[in-house]
């Protein structure tokens, strides 16, 4: 099907969020097609994290609307219900169970999305299959029996992405996934995101411009709570307004 006939996986229209009169999001309109790997960039305070908070039901906006997967009105749906409907979010700090093995972490994560406590329940053959596929996808098949607490920083991040993937989200939200990673780990993460995009839509908030250049296709630039511009990474990077508000400010920060 041509992409223009597909309904968006996420459709945010005219959303405004105020904190004591300050507009963190200002009449923001933002939309994503299914299967997209979208990068959102912008200077500190642009409203990127607030956008993720709205999409996950954590923050209620003053006005606007947001539809997920053609039917769920995000703005009136509780956070935990949105998780069950297929929105997975990864925060910056990895939250894995340190004393459990990599395999056990994935096993536990399968249960997050179900009502019953499956931590100590036996996994079904289908679930076991899902865990193995996920281990391969995140590149931790050789670490399955390793305690998560002793994994390297990058490996913990991949495990956490795996813990979201076993819940089979339709939309994955990642806030600065390569922060604190070495170059090799960043490249591995970029390749991982491209592979994951074959099975679900991904929205990545990112600060690392080199990472964005290497792995982004479509980039949305936010500034003062709205979308400044949007397009292929090369076009966005040479856009004078983007250089002014984003890259220019980054240069200032370095001096
Ligand atoms: P970004 O992730 O792009 O750096 P944020 O979405 O975190 O930006 O923040 C956007 C603006 O909203 C910032 O000026 C921030 O200080 C403000 N803000 C975010 N969350 C809150 C909050 N809970 N209370 C008050 N101000 C907030
Ligand atoms: Mg942020």
Coordinates of N, CA and C in Angstrom, one line a residue, residues 102 132-144 155 158-159 188 192 195:
X102 N 19.9 -12.0 31.9 CA 19.4 -11.4 30.7 C 18.1 -12.1 30.3
X132 N 14.0 -15.9 22.5 CA 15.2 -16.2 21.7 C 15.4 -15.3 20.5
X133 N 14.3 -15.0 19.8 CA 14.3 -14.1 18.6 C 14.8 -12.8 19.1
X134 N 14.3 -12.3 20.2 CA 14.6 -11.0 20.8 C 16.1 -10.9 21.2
X135 N 16.6 -12.0 21.8 CA 18.0 -12.1 22.2 C 18.9 -11.9 20.9
X136 N 18.5 -12.6 19.8 CA 19.3 -12.5 18.6 C 19.2 -11.0 18.1
X137 N 18.0 -10.5 18.1 CA 17.8 -9.1 17.5 C 18.6 -8.1 18.3
X138 N 18.7 -8.2 19.6 CA 19.4 -7.2 20.4 C 20.9 -7.5 20.5
X139 N 21.3 -8.7 20.0 CA 22.7 -9.1 20.0 C 23.2 -9.6 21.3
X140 N 22.3 -10.1 22.1 CA 22.7 -10.6 23.5 C 22.6 -12.1 23.6
X141 N 22.5 -12.8 22.5 CA 22.3 -14.3 22.6 C 23.4 -14.9 23.4
X142 N 24.6 -14.4 23.3 CA 25.7 -15.0 24.1 C 25.7 -14.6 25.6
X143 N 24.8 -13.7 25.9 CA 24.8 -13.2 27.3 C 23.5 -13.6 28.1
X144 N 22.8 -14.5 27.5 CA 21.5 -14.9 28.1 C 21.6 -15.3 29.5
X155 N 25.0 -2.7 26.7 CA 24.3 -3.9 26.8 C 23.0 -3.8 27.6
X158 N 20.4 -2.2 25.5 CA 19.8 -3.1 24.5 C 18.9 -4.1 25.1
X159 N 19.2 -4.5 26.4 CA 18.4 -5.4 27.1 C 17.0 -4.7 27.4
X188 N 26.1 0.1 17.0 CA 25.3 -1.1 17.2 C 23.8 -0.7 17.4
X192 N 20.5 -1.6 15.3 CA 19.4 -2.2 16.0 C 18.1 -1.5 15.8
X195 N 16.7 -2.3 12.4 CA 16.1 -3.6 12.3 C 14.8 -3.6 13.0

